[in-house]
Short mmCIF file of C-alpha atoms in Angstrom, two decimals:
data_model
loop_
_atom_site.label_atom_id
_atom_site.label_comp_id
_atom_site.label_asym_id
_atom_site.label_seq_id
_atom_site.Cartn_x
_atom_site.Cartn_y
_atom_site.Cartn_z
CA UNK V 1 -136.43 44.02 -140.27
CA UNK V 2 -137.97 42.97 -143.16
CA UNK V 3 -141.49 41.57 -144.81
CA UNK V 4 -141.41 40.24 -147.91
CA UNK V 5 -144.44 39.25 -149.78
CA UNK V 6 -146.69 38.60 -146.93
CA UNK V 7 -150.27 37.14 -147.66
CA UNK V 8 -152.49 36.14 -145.04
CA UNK V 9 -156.44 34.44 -146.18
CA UNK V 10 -158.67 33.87 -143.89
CA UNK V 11 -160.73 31.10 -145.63
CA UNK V 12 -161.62 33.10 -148.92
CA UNK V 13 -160.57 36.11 -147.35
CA UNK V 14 -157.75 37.80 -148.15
CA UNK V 15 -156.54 40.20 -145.35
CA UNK V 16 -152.95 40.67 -146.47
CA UNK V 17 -152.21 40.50 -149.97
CA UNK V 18 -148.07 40.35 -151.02
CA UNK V 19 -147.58 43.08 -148.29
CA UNK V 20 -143.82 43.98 -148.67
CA UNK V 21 -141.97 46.00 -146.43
CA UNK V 22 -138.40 46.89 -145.17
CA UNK V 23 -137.99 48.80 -141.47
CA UNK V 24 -134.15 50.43 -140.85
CA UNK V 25 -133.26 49.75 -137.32
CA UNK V 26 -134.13 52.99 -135.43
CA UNK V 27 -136.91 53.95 -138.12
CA UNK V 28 -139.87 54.81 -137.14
CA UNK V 29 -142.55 53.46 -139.86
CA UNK V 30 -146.30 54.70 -139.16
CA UNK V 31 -149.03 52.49 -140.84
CA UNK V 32 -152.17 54.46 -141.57
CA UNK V 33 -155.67 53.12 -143.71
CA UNK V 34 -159.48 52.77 -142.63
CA UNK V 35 -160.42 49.72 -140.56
CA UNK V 36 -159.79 46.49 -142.14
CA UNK V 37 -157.27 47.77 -144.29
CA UNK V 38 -154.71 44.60 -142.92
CA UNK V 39 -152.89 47.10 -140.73
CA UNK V 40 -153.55 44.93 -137.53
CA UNK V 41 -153.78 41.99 -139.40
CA UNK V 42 -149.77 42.70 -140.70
CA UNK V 43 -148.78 43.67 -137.11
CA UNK V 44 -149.61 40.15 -135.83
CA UNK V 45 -148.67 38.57 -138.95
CA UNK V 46 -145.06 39.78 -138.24
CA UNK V 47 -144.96 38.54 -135.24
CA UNK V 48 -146.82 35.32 -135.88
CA UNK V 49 -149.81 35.68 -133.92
CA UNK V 50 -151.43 34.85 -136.84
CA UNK V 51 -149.82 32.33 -139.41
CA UNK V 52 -148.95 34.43 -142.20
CA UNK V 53 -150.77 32.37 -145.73
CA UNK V 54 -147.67 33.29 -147.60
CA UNK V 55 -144.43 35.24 -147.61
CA UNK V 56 -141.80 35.45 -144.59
CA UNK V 57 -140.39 37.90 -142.15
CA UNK V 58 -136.52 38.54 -141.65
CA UNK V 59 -135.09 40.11 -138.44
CA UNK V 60 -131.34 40.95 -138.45
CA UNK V 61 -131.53 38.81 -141.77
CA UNK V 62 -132.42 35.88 -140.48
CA UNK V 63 -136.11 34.17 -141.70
CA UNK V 64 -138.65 33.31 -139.15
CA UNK V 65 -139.94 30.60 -140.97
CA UNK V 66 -139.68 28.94 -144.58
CA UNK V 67 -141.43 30.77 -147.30
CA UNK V 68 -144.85 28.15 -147.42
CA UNK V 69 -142.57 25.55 -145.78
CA UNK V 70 -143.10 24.19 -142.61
CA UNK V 71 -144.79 26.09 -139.63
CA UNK V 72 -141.92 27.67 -137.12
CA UNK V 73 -141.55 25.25 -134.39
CA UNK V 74 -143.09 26.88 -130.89
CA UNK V 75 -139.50 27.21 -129.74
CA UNK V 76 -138.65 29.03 -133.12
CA UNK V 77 -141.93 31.34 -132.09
CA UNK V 78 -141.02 32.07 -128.91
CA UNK V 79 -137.41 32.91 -130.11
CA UNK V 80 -138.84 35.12 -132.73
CA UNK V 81 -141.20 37.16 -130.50
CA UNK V 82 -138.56 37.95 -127.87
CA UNK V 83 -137.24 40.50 -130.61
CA UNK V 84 -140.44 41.63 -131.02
CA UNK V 85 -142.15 43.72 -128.98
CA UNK V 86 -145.67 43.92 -128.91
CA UNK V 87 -147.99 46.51 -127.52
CA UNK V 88 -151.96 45.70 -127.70
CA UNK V 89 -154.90 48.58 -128.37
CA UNK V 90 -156.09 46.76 -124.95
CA UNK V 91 -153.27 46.68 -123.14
CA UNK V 92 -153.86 42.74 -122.60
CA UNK V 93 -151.76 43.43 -119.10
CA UNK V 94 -151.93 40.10 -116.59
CA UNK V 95 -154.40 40.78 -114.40
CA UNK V 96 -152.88 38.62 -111.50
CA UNK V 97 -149.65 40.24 -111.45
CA UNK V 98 -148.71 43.93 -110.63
CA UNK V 99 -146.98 46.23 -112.53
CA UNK V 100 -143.88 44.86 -111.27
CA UNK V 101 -144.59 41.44 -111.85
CA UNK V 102 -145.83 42.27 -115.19
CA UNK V 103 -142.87 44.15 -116.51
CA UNK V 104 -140.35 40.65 -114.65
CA UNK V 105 -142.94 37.87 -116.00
CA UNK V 106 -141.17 37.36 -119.53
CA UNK V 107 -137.81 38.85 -118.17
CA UNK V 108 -137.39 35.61 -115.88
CA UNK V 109 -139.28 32.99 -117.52
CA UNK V 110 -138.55 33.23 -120.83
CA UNK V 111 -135.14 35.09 -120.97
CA UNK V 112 -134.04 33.43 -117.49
CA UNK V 113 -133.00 36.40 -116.16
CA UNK V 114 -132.22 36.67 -112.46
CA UNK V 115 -135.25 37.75 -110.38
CA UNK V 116 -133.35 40.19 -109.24
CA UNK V 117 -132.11 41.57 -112.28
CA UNK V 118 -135.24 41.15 -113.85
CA UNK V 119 -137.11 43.99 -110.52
CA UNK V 120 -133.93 45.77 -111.30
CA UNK V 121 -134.98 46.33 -114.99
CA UNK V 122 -138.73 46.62 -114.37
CA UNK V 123 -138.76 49.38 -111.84
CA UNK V 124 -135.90 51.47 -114.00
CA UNK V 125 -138.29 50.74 -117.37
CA UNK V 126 -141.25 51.44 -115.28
CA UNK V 127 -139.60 54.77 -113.78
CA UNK V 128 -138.67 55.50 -117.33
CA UNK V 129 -142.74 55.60 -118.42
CA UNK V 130 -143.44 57.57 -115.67
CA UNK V 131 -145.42 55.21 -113.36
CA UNK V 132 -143.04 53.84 -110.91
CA UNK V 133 -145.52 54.71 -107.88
CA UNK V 134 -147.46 52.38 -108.96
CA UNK V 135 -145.34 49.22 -109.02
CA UNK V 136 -146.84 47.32 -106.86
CA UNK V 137 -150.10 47.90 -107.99
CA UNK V 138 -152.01 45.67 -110.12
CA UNK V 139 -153.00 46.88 -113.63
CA UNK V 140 -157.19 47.25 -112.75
CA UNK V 141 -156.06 49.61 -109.90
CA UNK V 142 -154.75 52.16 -112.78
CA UNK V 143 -156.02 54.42 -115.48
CA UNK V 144 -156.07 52.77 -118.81
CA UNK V 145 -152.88 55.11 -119.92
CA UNK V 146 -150.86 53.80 -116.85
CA UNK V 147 -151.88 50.13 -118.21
CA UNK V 148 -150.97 51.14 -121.91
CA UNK V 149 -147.33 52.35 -120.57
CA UNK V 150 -147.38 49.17 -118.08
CA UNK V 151 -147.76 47.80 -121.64
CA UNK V 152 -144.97 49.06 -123.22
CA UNK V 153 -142.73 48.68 -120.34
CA UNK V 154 -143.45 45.18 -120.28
CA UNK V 155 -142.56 45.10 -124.11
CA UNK V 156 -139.40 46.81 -123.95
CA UNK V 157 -138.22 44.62 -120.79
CA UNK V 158 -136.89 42.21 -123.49
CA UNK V 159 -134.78 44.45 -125.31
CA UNK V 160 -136.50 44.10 -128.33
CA UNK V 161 -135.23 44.72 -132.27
CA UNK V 162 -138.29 46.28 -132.98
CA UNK V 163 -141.49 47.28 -131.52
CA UNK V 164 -145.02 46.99 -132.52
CA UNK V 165 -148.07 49.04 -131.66
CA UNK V 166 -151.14 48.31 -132.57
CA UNK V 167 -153.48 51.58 -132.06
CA UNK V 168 -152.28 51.57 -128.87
CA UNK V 169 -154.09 55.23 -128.24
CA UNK V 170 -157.55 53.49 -129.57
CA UNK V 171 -158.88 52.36 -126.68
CA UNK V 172 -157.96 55.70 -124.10
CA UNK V 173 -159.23 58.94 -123.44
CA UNK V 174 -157.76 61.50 -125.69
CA UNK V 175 -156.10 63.07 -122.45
CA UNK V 176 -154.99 59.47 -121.22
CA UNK V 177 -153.87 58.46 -124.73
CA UNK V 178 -151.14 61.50 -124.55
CA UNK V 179 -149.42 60.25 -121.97
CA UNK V 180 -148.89 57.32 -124.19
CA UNK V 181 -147.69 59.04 -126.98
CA UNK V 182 -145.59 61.46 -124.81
CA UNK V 183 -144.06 57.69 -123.95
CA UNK V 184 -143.93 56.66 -127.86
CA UNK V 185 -141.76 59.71 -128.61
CA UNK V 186 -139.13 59.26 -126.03
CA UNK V 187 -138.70 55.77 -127.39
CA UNK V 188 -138.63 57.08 -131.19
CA UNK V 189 -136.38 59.37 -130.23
CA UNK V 190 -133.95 57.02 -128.54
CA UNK V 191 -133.22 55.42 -131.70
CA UNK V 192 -135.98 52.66 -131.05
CA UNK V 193 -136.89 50.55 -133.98
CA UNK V 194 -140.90 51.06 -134.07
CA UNK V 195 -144.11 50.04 -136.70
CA UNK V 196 -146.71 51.96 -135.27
CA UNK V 197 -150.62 51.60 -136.43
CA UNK V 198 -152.44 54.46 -135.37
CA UNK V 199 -155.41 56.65 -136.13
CA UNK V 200 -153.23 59.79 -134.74
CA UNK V 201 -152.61 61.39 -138.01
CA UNK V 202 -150.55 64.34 -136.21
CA UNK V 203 -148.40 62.14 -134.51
CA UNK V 204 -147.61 59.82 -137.04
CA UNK V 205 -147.09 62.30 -139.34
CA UNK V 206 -145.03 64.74 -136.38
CA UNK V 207 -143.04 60.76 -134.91
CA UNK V 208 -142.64 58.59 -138.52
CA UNK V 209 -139.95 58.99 -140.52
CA UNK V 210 -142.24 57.10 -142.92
CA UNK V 211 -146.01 56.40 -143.59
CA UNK V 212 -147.53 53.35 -145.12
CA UNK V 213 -150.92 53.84 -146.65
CA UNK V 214 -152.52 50.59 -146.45
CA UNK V 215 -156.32 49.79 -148.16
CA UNK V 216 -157.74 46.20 -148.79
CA UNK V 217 -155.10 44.66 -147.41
CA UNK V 218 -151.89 45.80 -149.82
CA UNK V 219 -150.01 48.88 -149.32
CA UNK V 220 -151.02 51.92 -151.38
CA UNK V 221 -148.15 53.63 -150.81
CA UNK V 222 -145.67 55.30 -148.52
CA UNK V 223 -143.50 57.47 -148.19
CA UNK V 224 -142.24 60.68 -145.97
CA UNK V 225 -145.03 61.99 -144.11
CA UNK V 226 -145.39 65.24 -144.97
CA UNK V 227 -145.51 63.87 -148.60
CA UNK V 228 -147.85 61.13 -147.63
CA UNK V 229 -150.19 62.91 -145.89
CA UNK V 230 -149.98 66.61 -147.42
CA UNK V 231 -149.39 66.08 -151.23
CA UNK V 232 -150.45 61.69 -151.65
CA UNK V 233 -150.15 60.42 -154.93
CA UNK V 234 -153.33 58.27 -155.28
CA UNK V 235 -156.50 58.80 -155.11
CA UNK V 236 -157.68 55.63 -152.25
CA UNK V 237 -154.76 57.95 -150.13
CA UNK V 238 -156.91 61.17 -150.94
CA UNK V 239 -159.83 59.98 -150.00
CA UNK V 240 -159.13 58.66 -146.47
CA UNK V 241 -157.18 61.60 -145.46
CA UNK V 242 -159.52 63.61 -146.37
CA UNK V 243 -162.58 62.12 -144.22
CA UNK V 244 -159.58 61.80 -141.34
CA UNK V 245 -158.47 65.47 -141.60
CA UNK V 246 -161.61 67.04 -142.36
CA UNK V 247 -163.31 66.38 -139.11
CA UNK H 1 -185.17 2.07 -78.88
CA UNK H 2 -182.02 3.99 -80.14
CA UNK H 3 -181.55 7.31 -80.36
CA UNK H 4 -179.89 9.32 -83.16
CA UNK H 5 -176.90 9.87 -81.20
CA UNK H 6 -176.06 6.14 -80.26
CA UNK H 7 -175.47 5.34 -84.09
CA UNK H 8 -173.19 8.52 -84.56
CA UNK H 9 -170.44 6.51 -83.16
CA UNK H 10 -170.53 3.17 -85.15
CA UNK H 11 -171.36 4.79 -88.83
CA UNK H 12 -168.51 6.93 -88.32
CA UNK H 13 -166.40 4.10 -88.61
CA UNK H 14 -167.08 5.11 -92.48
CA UNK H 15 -166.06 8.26 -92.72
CA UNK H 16 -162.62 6.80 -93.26
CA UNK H 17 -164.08 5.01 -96.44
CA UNK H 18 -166.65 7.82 -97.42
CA UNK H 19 -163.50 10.74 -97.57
CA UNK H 20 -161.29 8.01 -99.13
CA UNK H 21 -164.14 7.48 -102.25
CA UNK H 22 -164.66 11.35 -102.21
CA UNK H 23 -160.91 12.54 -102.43
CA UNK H 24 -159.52 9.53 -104.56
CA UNK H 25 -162.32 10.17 -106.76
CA UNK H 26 -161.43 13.85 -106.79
CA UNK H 27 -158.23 13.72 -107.41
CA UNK H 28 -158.19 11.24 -110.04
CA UNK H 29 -160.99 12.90 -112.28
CA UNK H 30 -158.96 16.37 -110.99
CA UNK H 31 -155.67 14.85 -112.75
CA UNK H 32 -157.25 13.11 -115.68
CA UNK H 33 -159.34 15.84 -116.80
CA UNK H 34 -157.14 18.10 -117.37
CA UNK H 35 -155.89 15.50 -120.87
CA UNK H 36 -159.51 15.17 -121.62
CA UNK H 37 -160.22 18.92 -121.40
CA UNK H 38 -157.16 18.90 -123.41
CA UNK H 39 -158.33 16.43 -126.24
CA UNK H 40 -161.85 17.66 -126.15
CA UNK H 41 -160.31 21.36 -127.58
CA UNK H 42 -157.91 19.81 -129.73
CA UNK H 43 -157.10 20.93 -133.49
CA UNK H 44 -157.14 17.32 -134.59
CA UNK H 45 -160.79 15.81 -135.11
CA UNK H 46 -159.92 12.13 -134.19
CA UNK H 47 -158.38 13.52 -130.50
CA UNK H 48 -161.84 15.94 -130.08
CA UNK H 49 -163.99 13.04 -131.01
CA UNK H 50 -162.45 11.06 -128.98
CA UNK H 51 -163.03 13.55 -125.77
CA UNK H 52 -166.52 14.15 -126.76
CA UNK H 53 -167.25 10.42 -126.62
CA UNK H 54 -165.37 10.09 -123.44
CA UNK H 55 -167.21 13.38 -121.88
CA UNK H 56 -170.35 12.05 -123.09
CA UNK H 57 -170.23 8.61 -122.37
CA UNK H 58 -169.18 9.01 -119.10
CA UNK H 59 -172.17 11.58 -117.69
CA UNK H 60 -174.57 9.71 -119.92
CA UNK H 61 -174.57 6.43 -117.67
CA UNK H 62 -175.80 6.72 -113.94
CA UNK H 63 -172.87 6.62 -112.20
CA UNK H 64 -174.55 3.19 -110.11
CA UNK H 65 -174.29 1.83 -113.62
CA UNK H 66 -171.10 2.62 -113.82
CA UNK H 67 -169.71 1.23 -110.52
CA UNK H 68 -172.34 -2.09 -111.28
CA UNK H 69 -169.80 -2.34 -114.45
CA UNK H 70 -166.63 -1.77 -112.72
CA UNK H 71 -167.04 -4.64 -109.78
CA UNK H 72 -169.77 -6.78 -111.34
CA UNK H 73 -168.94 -6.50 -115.04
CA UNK H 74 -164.99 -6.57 -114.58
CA UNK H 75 -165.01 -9.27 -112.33
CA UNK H 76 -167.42 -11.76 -114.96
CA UNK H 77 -164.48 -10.71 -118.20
CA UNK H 78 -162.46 -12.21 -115.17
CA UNK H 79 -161.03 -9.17 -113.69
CA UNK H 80 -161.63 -8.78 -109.62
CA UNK H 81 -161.97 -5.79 -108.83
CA UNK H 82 -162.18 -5.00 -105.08
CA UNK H 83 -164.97 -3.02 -104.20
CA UNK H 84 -163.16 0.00 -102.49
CA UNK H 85 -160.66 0.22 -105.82
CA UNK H 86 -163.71 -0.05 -108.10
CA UNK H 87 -165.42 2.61 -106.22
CA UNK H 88 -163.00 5.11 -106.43
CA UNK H 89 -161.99 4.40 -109.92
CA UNK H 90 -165.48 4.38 -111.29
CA UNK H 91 -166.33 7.57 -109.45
CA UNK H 92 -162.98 8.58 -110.46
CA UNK H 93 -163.94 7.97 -114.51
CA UNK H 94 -166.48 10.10 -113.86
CA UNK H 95 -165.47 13.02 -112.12
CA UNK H 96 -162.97 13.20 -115.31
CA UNK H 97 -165.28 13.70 -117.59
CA UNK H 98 -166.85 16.61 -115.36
CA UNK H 99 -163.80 18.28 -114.24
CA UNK H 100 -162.69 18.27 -117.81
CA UNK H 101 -165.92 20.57 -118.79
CA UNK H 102 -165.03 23.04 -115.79
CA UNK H 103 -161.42 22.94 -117.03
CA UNK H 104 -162.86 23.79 -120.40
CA UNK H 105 -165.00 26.48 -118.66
CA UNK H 106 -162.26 27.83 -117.16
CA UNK H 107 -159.96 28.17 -120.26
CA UNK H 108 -162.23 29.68 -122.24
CA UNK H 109 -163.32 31.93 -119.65
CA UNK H 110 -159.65 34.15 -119.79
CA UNK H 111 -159.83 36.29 -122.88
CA UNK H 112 -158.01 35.49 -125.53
CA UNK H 113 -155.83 38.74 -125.51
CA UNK H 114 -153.94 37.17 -122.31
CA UNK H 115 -153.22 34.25 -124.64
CA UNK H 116 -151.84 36.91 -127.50
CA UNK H 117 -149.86 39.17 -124.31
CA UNK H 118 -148.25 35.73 -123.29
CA UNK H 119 -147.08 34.25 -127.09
CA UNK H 120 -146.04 37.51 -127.80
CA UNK H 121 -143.30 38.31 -124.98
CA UNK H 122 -142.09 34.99 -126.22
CA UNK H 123 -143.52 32.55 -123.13
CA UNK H 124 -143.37 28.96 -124.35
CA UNK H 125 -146.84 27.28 -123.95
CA UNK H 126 -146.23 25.41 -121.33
CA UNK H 127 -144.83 28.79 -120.01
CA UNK H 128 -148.19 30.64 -121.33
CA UNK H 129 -150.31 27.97 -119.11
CA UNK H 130 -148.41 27.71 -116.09
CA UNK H 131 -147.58 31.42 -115.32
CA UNK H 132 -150.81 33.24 -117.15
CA UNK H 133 -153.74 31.37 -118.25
CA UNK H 134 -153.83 28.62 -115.23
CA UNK H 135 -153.67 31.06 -112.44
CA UNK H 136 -156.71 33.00 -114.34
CA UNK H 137 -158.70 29.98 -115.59
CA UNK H 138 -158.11 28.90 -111.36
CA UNK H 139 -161.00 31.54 -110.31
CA UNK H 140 -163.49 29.79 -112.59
CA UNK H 141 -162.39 26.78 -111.96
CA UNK H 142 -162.79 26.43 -108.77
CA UNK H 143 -166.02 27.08 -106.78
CA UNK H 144 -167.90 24.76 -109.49
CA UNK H 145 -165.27 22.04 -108.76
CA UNK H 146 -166.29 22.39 -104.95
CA UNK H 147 -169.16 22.02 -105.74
CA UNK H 148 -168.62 18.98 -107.40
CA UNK H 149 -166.75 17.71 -104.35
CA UNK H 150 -169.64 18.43 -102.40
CA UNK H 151 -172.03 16.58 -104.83
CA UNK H 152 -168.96 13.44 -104.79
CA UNK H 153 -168.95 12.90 -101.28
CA UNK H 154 -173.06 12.83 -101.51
CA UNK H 155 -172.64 10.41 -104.55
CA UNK H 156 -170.05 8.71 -102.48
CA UNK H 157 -173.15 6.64 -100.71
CA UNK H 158 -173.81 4.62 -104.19
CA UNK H 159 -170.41 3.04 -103.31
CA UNK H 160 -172.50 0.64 -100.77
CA UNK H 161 -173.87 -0.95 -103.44
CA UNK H 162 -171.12 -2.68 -104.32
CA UNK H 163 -169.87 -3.42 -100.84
CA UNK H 164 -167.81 -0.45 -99.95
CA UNK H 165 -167.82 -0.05 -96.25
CA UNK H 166 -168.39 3.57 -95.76
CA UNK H 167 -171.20 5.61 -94.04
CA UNK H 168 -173.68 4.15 -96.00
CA UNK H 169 -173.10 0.99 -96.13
CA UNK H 170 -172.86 0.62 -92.05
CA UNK H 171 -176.13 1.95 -91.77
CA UNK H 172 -177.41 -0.22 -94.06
CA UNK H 173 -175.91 -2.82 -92.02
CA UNK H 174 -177.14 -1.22 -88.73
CA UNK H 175 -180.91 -0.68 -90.21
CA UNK H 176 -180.85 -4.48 -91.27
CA UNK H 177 -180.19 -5.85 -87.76
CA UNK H 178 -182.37 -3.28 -85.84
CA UNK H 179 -185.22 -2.14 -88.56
CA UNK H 180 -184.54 1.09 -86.70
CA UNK H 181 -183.88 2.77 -90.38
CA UNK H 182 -185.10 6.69 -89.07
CA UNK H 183 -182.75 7.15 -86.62
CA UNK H 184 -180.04 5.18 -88.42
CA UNK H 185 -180.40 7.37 -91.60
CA UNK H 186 -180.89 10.44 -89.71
CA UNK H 187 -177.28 9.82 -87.94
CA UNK H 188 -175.99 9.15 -91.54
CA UNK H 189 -177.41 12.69 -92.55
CA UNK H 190 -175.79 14.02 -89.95
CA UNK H 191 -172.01 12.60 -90.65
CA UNK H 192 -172.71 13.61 -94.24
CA UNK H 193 -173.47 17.33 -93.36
CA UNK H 194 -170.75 17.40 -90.86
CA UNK H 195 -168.36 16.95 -93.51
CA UNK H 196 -170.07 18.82 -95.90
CA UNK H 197 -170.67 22.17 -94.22
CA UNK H 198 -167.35 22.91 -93.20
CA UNK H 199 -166.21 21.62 -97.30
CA UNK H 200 -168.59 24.43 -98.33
CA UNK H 201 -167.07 26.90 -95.94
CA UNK H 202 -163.85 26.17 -96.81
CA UNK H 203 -164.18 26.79 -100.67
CA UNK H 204 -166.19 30.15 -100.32
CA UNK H 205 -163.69 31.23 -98.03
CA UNK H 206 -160.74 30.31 -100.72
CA UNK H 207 -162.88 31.97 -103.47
CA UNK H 208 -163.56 35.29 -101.96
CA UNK H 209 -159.25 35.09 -101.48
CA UNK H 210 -159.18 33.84 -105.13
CA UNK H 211 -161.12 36.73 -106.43
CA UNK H 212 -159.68 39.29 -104.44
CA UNK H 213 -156.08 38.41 -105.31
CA UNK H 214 -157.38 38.98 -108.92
CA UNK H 215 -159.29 41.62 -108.61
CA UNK H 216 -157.05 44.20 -106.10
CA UNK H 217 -153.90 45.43 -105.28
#
């Protein structure tokens, strides 16, 4: 996968400015800053939550839309974002469904799998996160780190190029959010192609093969973690991981 | 003199007429609200203008007004209208207008992350509406729109005025042969309640279902 230049204003704000960035399939790429730093903001942009200003994404090569050409059609989008997965600091699980239903919703109705199938798939990817007693339950009926691995189970049910958290530790209990990352490191370790935004410094720098310092909406740099974090090179880097670490 | 109970049995020959204004009414303003709802949250200004007039206009005329226009009005620019169509299409223009603001309610009422969970395991947007945000926006939507049915078939009675035949307009009929008007109006009451009670009923015991199926496992 691959960002190239992305800029994203909103009105004479500039979130993302000429963010560049190239993820190996099966790397794992943590992004790292203070808060509205553009890490979120970059998440969505490569997925097109939010209309990127300027710049494109490729997947597998291929553009998602023309560099400040025309918007990608909604088919286009909804193409793009079944190689994308997605996993939200609130969950953002459908209330209405269960677990099941959650993990089968996407599965059937926008890959047109087989219902069948589709249960198939969701109760193996929902055994895999651990939480396959609760199935049949509906997401308020379970702790926020069984919704969080609902979450991801529902991301992965697409068979996604590459998956995207977005703090997804932010909004648990510390205890709660370990489950999570126990979750995150299976997948990194299965050769899954992840861009993680966190505020866990130990387990981006113990999970990424990379970092990505990001400040004011550019990257400051990156690089291996234990450079990144232990020896940075500038000073914005220092700083941060030095009111992070030093608590 | 007549009693209450010996004009149940004639005005009820309205009830026929009084559910047909009601339900026609409903369901028109139930279908065409939902484009309204649609143009009033539009990105293009024109479309949204064009709701907010429409929203506007429509709940800013008494809705007598409105059905004077549709029979009376119509029929002068040479249009007849008959007075049972103009009823329930003039109630009908109405109830648009309102449904479209619960609609509106409704939508805006499911957060927006369920919008962002839908896009982003690559639902369409028709997809998006029908199979997360509609069955959501649904619990909102719909105790005030039985309520609104409830305040229709009340409404329903302005109908007489242009020569509907329903509840009301028999006992008008009845109270201008006899003078009797309490007992006439009272049996009117009656019919009215005895439809709307049950109505009432009926939607609290569908939202308590509604909200439960949301809420549990």
């Amino acid at each position: 996968m691959e960002v190239q230049g992305l800029g994203k204003a909103f009105g004479p704000h500039r979130a993302l400015e000429d963010v560049s960035l190239s993820v190996a399939a099966g790397e794992v790429v943590g992004i790292i800053g203070p808060s509205g730093s553009g890490k979120s903001t970059l998440l969505r942009c490569i997925n097109h939550l939010e209309q990127p200003t300027s710049g494109r994404v490729l997947i597998d090569g291929v553009p998602i839309a023309d560099p400040g050409g025309r918007e990608p059609s909604a088919k286009e989008l909804a193409a793009l974002r079944r190689k994308v997965g997605m996993v939200f600091q609130s969950f953002n699980l459908f209330p209405h469904l269960t677990a099941v239903e959650n993990v089968m919703l996407a599965q059937v109705k926008a890959l047109g799998r087989p219902k069948q199938e589709a249960r198939a798939r969701a109760l193996e990817l929902l055994e895999r996160v651990g939480i396959a007693d609760k199935a049949d339950s509906r997401p308020r009926r379970c702790s926020g780190g069984q919704q969080q691995r609902i979450a991801i189970a529902r991301a992965l049910a697409l068979d996604p190029r590459v998956m995207l958290f977005d703090e997804p530790t932010s909004a648990l209990d510390p205890e709660l959010g370990l489950e999570v990352l126990g979750v995150m490191r299976e997948l990194a370790s299965d050769g899954m192609t992840m861009i993680v935004v966190t505020h866990e410094m130990h387990f981006a720098e113990e999970v990424a093969d990379r970092i990505v310092f990001m400040a004011d909406g550019r990257i400051v740099e990156e690089g291996p973690p234990r450079q990144v974090m232990r020896a940075p090179r500038h000073e914005r880097t220092r700083r941060f991981l030095r009111a992070v670490l030093d608590r | 003199m007549s009693s209450v109970v010996d004009y149940l049995g004639p005005l009820s020959a309205g009830i026929g007429n009084t559910l047909l204004i009601t339900f026609g009414a409903f369901g028109i303003g139930a279908a065409i609200g939902i484009p309204i709802a649609l143009a009033r949250s539009a990105r293009w200004r024109p479309l949204r203008m064009l709701g907010v007039a429409y929203v506007e206009l429509l709940r800013g005329i008494p809705p007598i007004a409105w059905l004077f226009i549709a029979f009376y009005g119509l029929a002068q620019l040479g249009i007849r209208v008959e007075s049972m169509p103009a009823a329930v299409g003039g109630l009908g223009a109405i109830s648009g207008a309102y449904m479209a603001e619960i609609y509106r309610a409704g939508l805006r009422a499911v957060p927006h992350g369920q919008f962002e969970a839908g896009r982003a395991v690559g639902l369409t947007e028709s997809g998006l509406y029908r199979h997360v945000i509609v069955p959501q926006a649904i619990v909102t939507v719909f105790p005030p729109a039985m309520t609104y049915v409830i305040g229709l078939l009340k409404d329903s009675a302005i109908a007489s005025v242009i020569g509907a035949q329903e509840i009301t307009a028999l006992a008008l009929g009845e109270q201008q042969q006899s003078f009797a008007g309490l007992p006439i109006f009272l049996a009117a009451g009656i019919i009215y309640m005895a439809i709307g009670l049950p109505l009432g009923g009926i939607s609290r015991w569908v939202d308590v279902r509604l909200t439960r199926r949301l809420a549990d496992a």
